[in-house]
């Protein structure tokens, strides 16, 4: 049976302070969670009842073992999660200063194992057969992951739904110059049916920052659906049929906003698989993101269908 969703990209261990409003030097206790954006999207969709898997790599160490156990606990297939001898599993720390300040500290050196995904080791048939295939901009930042990501996209050839999470994180690129990254983004967009990103990310991909112009530029690049996240202004979605939806964010008391985008992504995939109309998809995805923003962790905070429906009915995350 084909997967509903296969994601490809980052994985790691999130070590988040159990004290809010406290700088890292003064934090005395942390919680350990599964992390990494592509992985969290797979978890979010699994929480909504979808059959999901992730393609990624870990260190051959106890943290790598923990990530396998966590994936299995969330119902995400880990058959394509393989160890890289000699490289440590990445660890990410954050500081939690609600409502809008969450500095991240990535420990991904000398190199993150998830950037060692090799094109020759991919199960291209499974990638082609999945209903949705999800890749990220970080996967383009370094070899051999860059070649593997583009090879997977080219082999899939827009079969089903192919989502490109623009995911611009300049600290992961050896050369963070936009002009250096943009050609790889453009090549990925050629094989993409859905592009998702915030204003900074759509600017990296298209050179355009104004939301509607950026959405049009993504459509002109070949995608069928452009989703532009606008922060406090909500989300704009425009498709190649000329339909558009602009949905405001759901009111929420933010505790930690870091996992909201991944919850949004998992719900987006669920809505696309359900065949929902554009506005309904965006409303549910916004609600999923808001729910996670009200919680400390990312992966284990992903909402259920009932929780999303309850938030939409209430008109806020209570």
Short mmCIF file of N, CA and C in Angstrom, two decimals, residues 164-274:
data_model
loop_
_atom_site.label_atom_id
_atom_site.label_comp_id
_atom_site.label_asym_id
_atom_site.label_seq_id
_atom_site.Cartn_x
_atom_site.Cartn_y
_atom_site.Cartn_z
N UNK A 164 6.95 21.51 -1.68
CA UNK A 164 8.27 22.08 -1.39
C UNK A 164 8.09 23.09 -0.26
N UNK A 165 8.56 22.71 0.92
CA UNK A 165 8.61 23.61 2.07
C UNK A 165 9.87 24.46 1.89
N UNK A 166 9.70 25.73 1.60
CA UNK A 166 10.83 26.59 1.21
C UNK A 166 11.88 26.71 2.31
N UNK A 167 11.49 26.71 3.58
CA UNK A 167 12.36 26.40 4.72
C UNK A 167 13.76 27.00 4.60
N UNK A 168 13.84 28.32 4.51
CA UNK A 168 15.13 28.99 4.38
C UNK A 168 15.75 29.22 5.75
N UNK A 169 16.88 28.55 6.01
CA UNK A 169 17.63 28.74 7.25
C UNK A 169 19.09 28.99 6.87
N UNK A 170 19.47 30.26 6.78
CA UNK A 170 20.79 30.58 6.23
C UNK A 170 21.95 29.97 7.00
N UNK A 171 21.76 29.68 8.31
CA UNK A 171 22.86 29.11 9.09
C UNK A 171 23.24 27.71 8.63
N UNK A 172 22.38 27.07 7.82
CA UNK A 172 22.68 25.73 7.34
C UNK A 172 23.43 25.74 6.01
N UNK A 173 23.58 26.90 5.41
CA UNK A 173 24.24 27.01 4.11
C UNK A 173 25.66 27.53 4.32
N UNK A 174 26.62 26.89 3.67
CA UNK A 174 27.99 27.36 3.77
C UNK A 174 28.12 28.76 3.17
N UNK A 175 27.39 28.99 2.10
CA UNK A 175 27.31 30.32 1.50
C UNK A 175 25.84 30.74 1.56
N UNK A 176 25.51 31.64 2.49
CA UNK A 176 24.11 32.00 2.73
C UNK A 176 23.62 33.11 1.81
N UNK A 177 24.37 33.42 0.78
CA UNK A 177 23.95 34.44 -0.17
C UNK A 177 22.73 33.96 -0.94
N UNK A 178 21.71 34.82 -1.02
CA UNK A 178 20.46 34.43 -1.68
C UNK A 178 20.69 34.05 -3.13
N UNK A 179 21.57 34.77 -3.80
CA UNK A 179 21.80 34.50 -5.22
C UNK A 179 22.41 33.12 -5.43
N UNK A 180 23.12 32.61 -4.43
CA UNK A 180 23.71 31.27 -4.54
C UNK A 180 22.66 30.19 -4.32
N UNK A 181 21.72 30.45 -3.42
CA UNK A 181 20.70 29.46 -3.09
C UNK A 181 19.57 29.43 -4.12
N UNK A 182 19.24 30.57 -4.71
CA UNK A 182 18.04 30.67 -5.54
C UNK A 182 18.01 29.69 -6.72
N UNK A 183 19.12 29.42 -7.42
CA UNK A 183 19.04 28.46 -8.53
C UNK A 183 18.58 27.07 -8.10
N UNK A 184 18.98 26.64 -6.90
CA UNK A 184 18.55 25.33 -6.43
C UNK A 184 17.06 25.34 -6.07
N UNK A 185 16.60 26.45 -5.53
CA UNK A 185 15.17 26.60 -5.25
C UNK A 185 14.38 26.56 -6.55
N UNK A 186 14.86 27.25 -7.56
CA UNK A 186 14.15 27.27 -8.84
C UNK A 186 14.09 25.89 -9.47
N UNK A 187 15.17 25.13 -9.34
CA UNK A 187 15.18 23.78 -9.89
C UNK A 187 14.18 22.90 -9.15
N UNK A 188 14.11 23.02 -7.84
CA UNK A 188 13.15 22.25 -7.07
C UNK A 188 11.71 22.62 -7.44
N UNK A 189 11.47 23.90 -7.65
CA UNK A 189 10.12 24.35 -7.99
C UNK A 189 9.64 23.77 -9.32
N UNK A 190 10.55 23.46 -10.21
CA UNK A 190 10.16 22.87 -11.50
C UNK A 190 9.42 21.56 -11.32
N UNK A 191 9.68 20.86 -10.21
CA UNK A 191 9.11 19.53 -9.98
C UNK A 191 8.05 19.55 -8.88
N UNK A 192 7.59 20.73 -8.53
CA UNK A 192 6.75 20.91 -7.35
C UNK A 192 5.33 21.28 -7.75
N UNK A 193 4.34 20.75 -7.02
CA UNK A 193 2.96 21.17 -7.25
C UNK A 193 2.47 22.14 -6.18
N UNK A 194 3.07 22.10 -4.99
CA UNK A 194 2.68 22.99 -3.89
C UNK A 194 3.94 23.60 -3.28
N UNK A 195 3.97 24.92 -3.11
CA UNK A 195 5.07 25.60 -2.44
C UNK A 195 4.53 26.30 -1.21
N UNK A 196 5.25 26.17 -0.08
CA UNK A 196 4.83 26.73 1.19
C UNK A 196 5.98 27.50 1.80
N UNK A 197 5.73 28.75 2.21
CA UNK A 197 6.80 29.49 2.86
C UNK A 197 6.32 30.79 3.45
N UNK A 198 7.14 31.35 4.35
CA UNK A 198 6.85 32.68 4.89
C UNK A 198 7.41 33.74 3.95
N UNK A 199 7.29 35.00 4.34
CA UNK A 199 7.69 36.09 3.44
C UNK A 199 9.18 36.05 3.11
N UNK A 200 10.01 35.74 4.11
CA UNK A 200 11.45 35.63 3.83
C UNK A 200 11.73 34.50 2.86
N UNK A 201 11.04 33.38 3.04
CA UNK A 201 11.31 32.20 2.22
C UNK A 201 10.83 32.37 0.79
N UNK A 202 9.67 32.99 0.60
CA UNK A 202 9.22 33.20 -0.78
C UNK A 202 10.11 34.19 -1.51
N UNK A 203 10.71 35.10 -0.75
CA UNK A 203 11.65 36.04 -1.37
C UNK A 203 12.91 35.31 -1.84
N UNK A 204 13.38 34.35 -1.04
CA UNK A 204 14.53 33.55 -1.46
C UNK A 204 14.21 32.80 -2.76
N UNK A 205 13.01 32.23 -2.82
CA UNK A 205 12.65 31.41 -3.97
C UNK A 205 12.36 32.21 -5.23
N UNK A 206 11.81 33.42 -5.07
CA UNK A 206 11.29 34.16 -6.22
C UNK A 206 11.93 35.53 -6.42
N UNK A 207 12.56 36.08 -5.38
CA UNK A 207 13.05 37.44 -5.45
C UNK A 207 11.97 38.48 -5.18
N UNK A 208 10.77 38.02 -4.83
CA UNK A 208 9.62 38.90 -4.59
C UNK A 208 9.13 38.69 -3.16
N UNK A 209 8.77 39.80 -2.50
CA UNK A 209 8.35 39.70 -1.11
C UNK A 209 6.87 40.01 -0.89
N UNK A 210 6.30 40.88 -1.73
CA UNK A 210 4.88 41.20 -1.55
C UNK A 210 4.06 39.92 -1.74
N UNK A 211 3.16 39.59 -0.79
CA UNK A 211 2.54 38.26 -0.75
C UNK A 211 1.87 37.82 -2.04
N UNK A 212 1.00 38.64 -2.61
CA UNK A 212 0.29 38.22 -3.82
C UNK A 212 1.22 38.12 -5.02
N UNK A 213 2.16 39.04 -5.11
CA UNK A 213 3.13 38.97 -6.20
C UNK A 213 4.02 37.73 -6.05
N UNK A 214 4.40 37.42 -4.81
CA UNK A 214 5.22 36.23 -4.57
C UNK A 214 4.45 34.96 -4.91
N UNK A 215 3.17 34.91 -4.50
CA UNK A 215 2.34 33.75 -4.84
C UNK A 215 2.25 33.58 -6.35
N UNK A 216 2.08 34.67 -7.07
CA UNK A 216 2.00 34.59 -8.52
C UNK A 216 3.32 34.13 -9.12
N UNK A 217 4.43 34.60 -8.54
CA UNK A 217 5.74 34.19 -9.03
C UNK A 217 5.94 32.69 -8.83
N UNK A 218 5.45 32.15 -7.73
CA UNK A 218 5.55 30.70 -7.49
C UNK A 218 4.69 29.94 -8.50
N UNK A 219 3.50 30.46 -8.79
CA UNK A 219 2.66 29.83 -9.81
C UNK A 219 3.33 29.89 -11.18
N UNK A 220 3.94 31.02 -11.47
CA UNK A 220 4.64 31.17 -12.75
C UNK A 220 5.82 30.20 -12.85
N UNK A 221 6.40 29.82 -11.69
CA UNK A 221 7.51 28.87 -11.68
C UNK A 221 7.05 27.44 -11.91
N UNK A 222 5.73 27.23 -11.89
CA UNK A 222 5.21 25.91 -12.24
C UNK A 222 4.38 25.21 -11.19
N UNK A 223 4.27 25.78 -9.98
CA UNK A 223 3.48 25.11 -8.95
C UNK A 223 1.99 25.32 -9.22
N UNK A 224 1.17 24.48 -8.62
CA UNK A 224 -0.29 24.58 -8.78
C UNK A 224 -0.95 25.27 -7.59
N UNK A 225 -0.23 25.31 -6.46
CA UNK A 225 -0.75 25.96 -5.26
C UNK A 225 0.39 26.64 -4.54
N UNK A 226 0.24 27.93 -4.28
CA UNK A 226 1.23 28.71 -3.53
C UNK A 226 0.62 29.12 -2.19
N UNK A 227 1.32 28.81 -1.10
CA UNK A 227 0.86 29.13 0.25
C UNK A 227 1.89 30.06 0.88
N UNK A 228 1.46 31.28 1.17
CA UNK A 228 2.36 32.31 1.72
C UNK A 228 1.92 32.65 3.13
N UNK A 229 2.78 32.35 4.08
CA UNK A 229 2.49 32.65 5.48
C UNK A 229 2.89 34.10 5.77
N UNK A 230 1.96 34.87 6.36
CA UNK A 230 2.18 36.30 6.55
C UNK A 230 2.26 36.69 8.03
N UNK A 231 2.55 35.73 8.91
CA UNK A 231 2.64 36.05 10.33
C UNK A 231 1.31 36.51 10.90
N UNK A 232 1.29 37.65 11.58
CA UNK A 232 0.05 38.13 12.21
C UNK A 232 -1.09 38.39 11.21
N UNK A 233 -0.75 38.54 9.93
CA UNK A 233 -1.80 38.76 8.91
C UNK A 233 -2.42 37.46 8.43
N UNK A 234 -1.94 36.34 8.92
CA UNK A 234 -2.51 35.06 8.53
C UNK A 234 -1.83 34.45 7.33
N UNK A 235 -2.57 33.67 6.56
CA UNK A 235 -1.99 32.94 5.44
C UNK A 235 -2.77 33.23 4.16
N UNK A 236 -2.02 33.33 3.06
CA UNK A 236 -2.60 33.53 1.74
C UNK A 236 -2.33 32.29 0.91
N UNK A 237 -3.36 31.76 0.28
CA UNK A 237 -3.20 30.62 -0.61
C UNK A 237 -3.83 30.97 -1.96
N UNK A 238 -3.09 30.71 -3.04
CA UNK A 238 -3.56 30.98 -4.40
C UNK A 238 -3.23 29.77 -5.25
N UNK A 239 -4.21 29.32 -6.07
CA UNK A 239 -3.92 28.17 -6.92
C UNK A 239 -3.99 28.54 -8.40
N UNK A 240 -3.60 27.59 -9.23
CA UNK A 240 -3.50 27.84 -10.66
C UNK A 240 -4.87 27.96 -11.32
N UNK A 241 -5.95 27.63 -10.61
CA UNK A 241 -7.30 27.80 -11.14
C UNK A 241 -7.82 29.22 -10.96
N UNK A 242 -7.02 30.06 -10.31
CA UNK A 242 -7.45 31.43 -10.04
C UNK A 242 -8.17 31.60 -8.72
N UNK A 243 -8.26 30.52 -7.92
CA UNK A 243 -8.91 30.59 -6.62
C UNK A 243 -7.90 31.08 -5.58
N UNK A 244 -8.40 31.81 -4.61
CA UNK A 244 -7.52 32.27 -3.53
C UNK A 244 -8.28 32.28 -2.21
N UNK A 245 -7.54 32.18 -1.11
CA UNK A 245 -8.10 32.27 0.23
C UNK A 245 -7.09 32.98 1.11
N UNK A 246 -7.57 33.95 1.87
CA UNK A 246 -6.71 34.64 2.83
C UNK A 246 -7.38 34.52 4.19
N UNK A 247 -6.72 33.80 5.09
CA UNK A 247 -7.34 33.40 6.35
C UNK A 247 -6.55 33.99 7.52
N UNK A 248 -7.21 34.70 8.43
CA UNK A 248 -6.50 35.27 9.57
C UNK A 248 -6.09 34.18 10.57
N UNK A 249 -5.11 34.47 11.41
CA UNK A 249 -4.72 33.47 12.41
C UNK A 249 -5.80 33.29 13.46
N UNK A 250 -5.81 32.12 14.08
CA UNK A 250 -6.74 31.84 15.16
C UNK A 250 -6.17 32.41 16.45
N UNK A 251 -6.97 33.13 17.24
CA UNK A 251 -6.46 33.69 18.50
C UNK A 251 -5.91 32.60 19.43
N UNK A 252 -4.76 32.87 20.02
CA UNK A 252 -4.12 31.88 20.90
C UNK A 252 -3.16 32.60 21.84
N UNK A 253 -3.05 32.09 23.05
CA UNK A 253 -2.01 32.54 23.98
C UNK A 253 -0.76 31.70 23.70
N UNK A 254 0.23 32.31 23.05
CA UNK A 254 1.40 31.57 22.58
C UNK A 254 2.31 31.22 23.75
N UNK A 255 2.68 29.93 23.80
CA UNK A 255 3.71 29.49 24.74
C UNK A 255 5.03 29.28 24.00
N UNK A 256 4.97 28.55 22.86
CA UNK A 256 6.16 28.30 22.06
C UNK A 256 5.73 28.15 20.61
N UNK A 257 6.11 29.09 19.77
CA UNK A 257 5.65 29.10 18.38
C UNK A 257 6.45 28.23 17.43
N UNK A 258 7.45 27.49 17.92
CA UNK A 258 8.40 26.86 17.01
C UNK A 258 7.81 25.71 16.20
N UNK A 259 6.85 24.98 16.72
CA UNK A 259 6.30 23.85 15.99
C UNK A 259 5.07 24.16 15.18
N UNK A 260 4.63 25.42 15.21
CA UNK A 260 3.35 25.76 14.57
C UNK A 260 3.38 25.50 13.06
N UNK A 261 4.49 25.84 12.41
CA UNK A 261 4.58 25.65 10.97
C UNK A 261 4.52 24.19 10.56
N UNK A 262 5.08 23.31 11.39
CA UNK A 262 5.06 21.88 11.08
C UNK A 262 3.65 21.32 11.25
N UNK A 263 2.94 21.78 12.29
CA UNK A 263 1.54 21.37 12.47
C UNK A 263 0.71 21.86 11.29
N UNK A 264 0.97 23.09 10.86
CA UNK A 264 0.31 23.64 9.67
C UNK A 264 0.54 22.72 8.47
N UNK A 265 1.78 22.29 8.29
CA UNK A 265 2.12 21.45 7.15
C UNK A 265 1.42 20.11 7.18
N UNK A 266 1.38 19.47 8.35
CA UNK A 266 0.70 18.19 8.46
C UNK A 266 -0.78 18.31 8.17
N UNK A 267 -1.40 19.39 8.67
CA UNK A 267 -2.82 19.61 8.41
C UNK A 267 -3.06 19.98 6.96
N UNK A 268 -2.16 20.75 6.36
CA UNK A 268 -2.26 21.06 4.94
C UNK A 268 -2.31 19.77 4.11
N UNK A 269 -1.40 18.85 4.40
CA UNK A 269 -1.38 17.59 3.66
C UNK A 269 -2.68 16.81 3.87
N UNK A 270 -3.15 16.78 5.11
CA UNK A 270 -4.40 16.08 5.41
C UNK A 270 -5.56 16.69 4.62
N UNK A 271 -5.64 18.02 4.58
CA UNK A 271 -6.71 18.68 3.85
C UNK A 271 -6.65 18.43 2.36
N UNK A 272 -5.43 18.42 1.80
CA UNK A 272 -5.28 18.12 0.38
C UNK A 272 -5.72 16.70 0.07
N UNK A 273 -5.37 15.77 0.94
CA UNK A 273 -5.78 14.38 0.75
C UNK A 273 -7.29 14.21 0.86
N UNK A 274 -7.91 15.04 1.70
CA UNK A 274 -9.36 15.00 1.87
C UNK A 274 -10.09 15.65 0.70
#
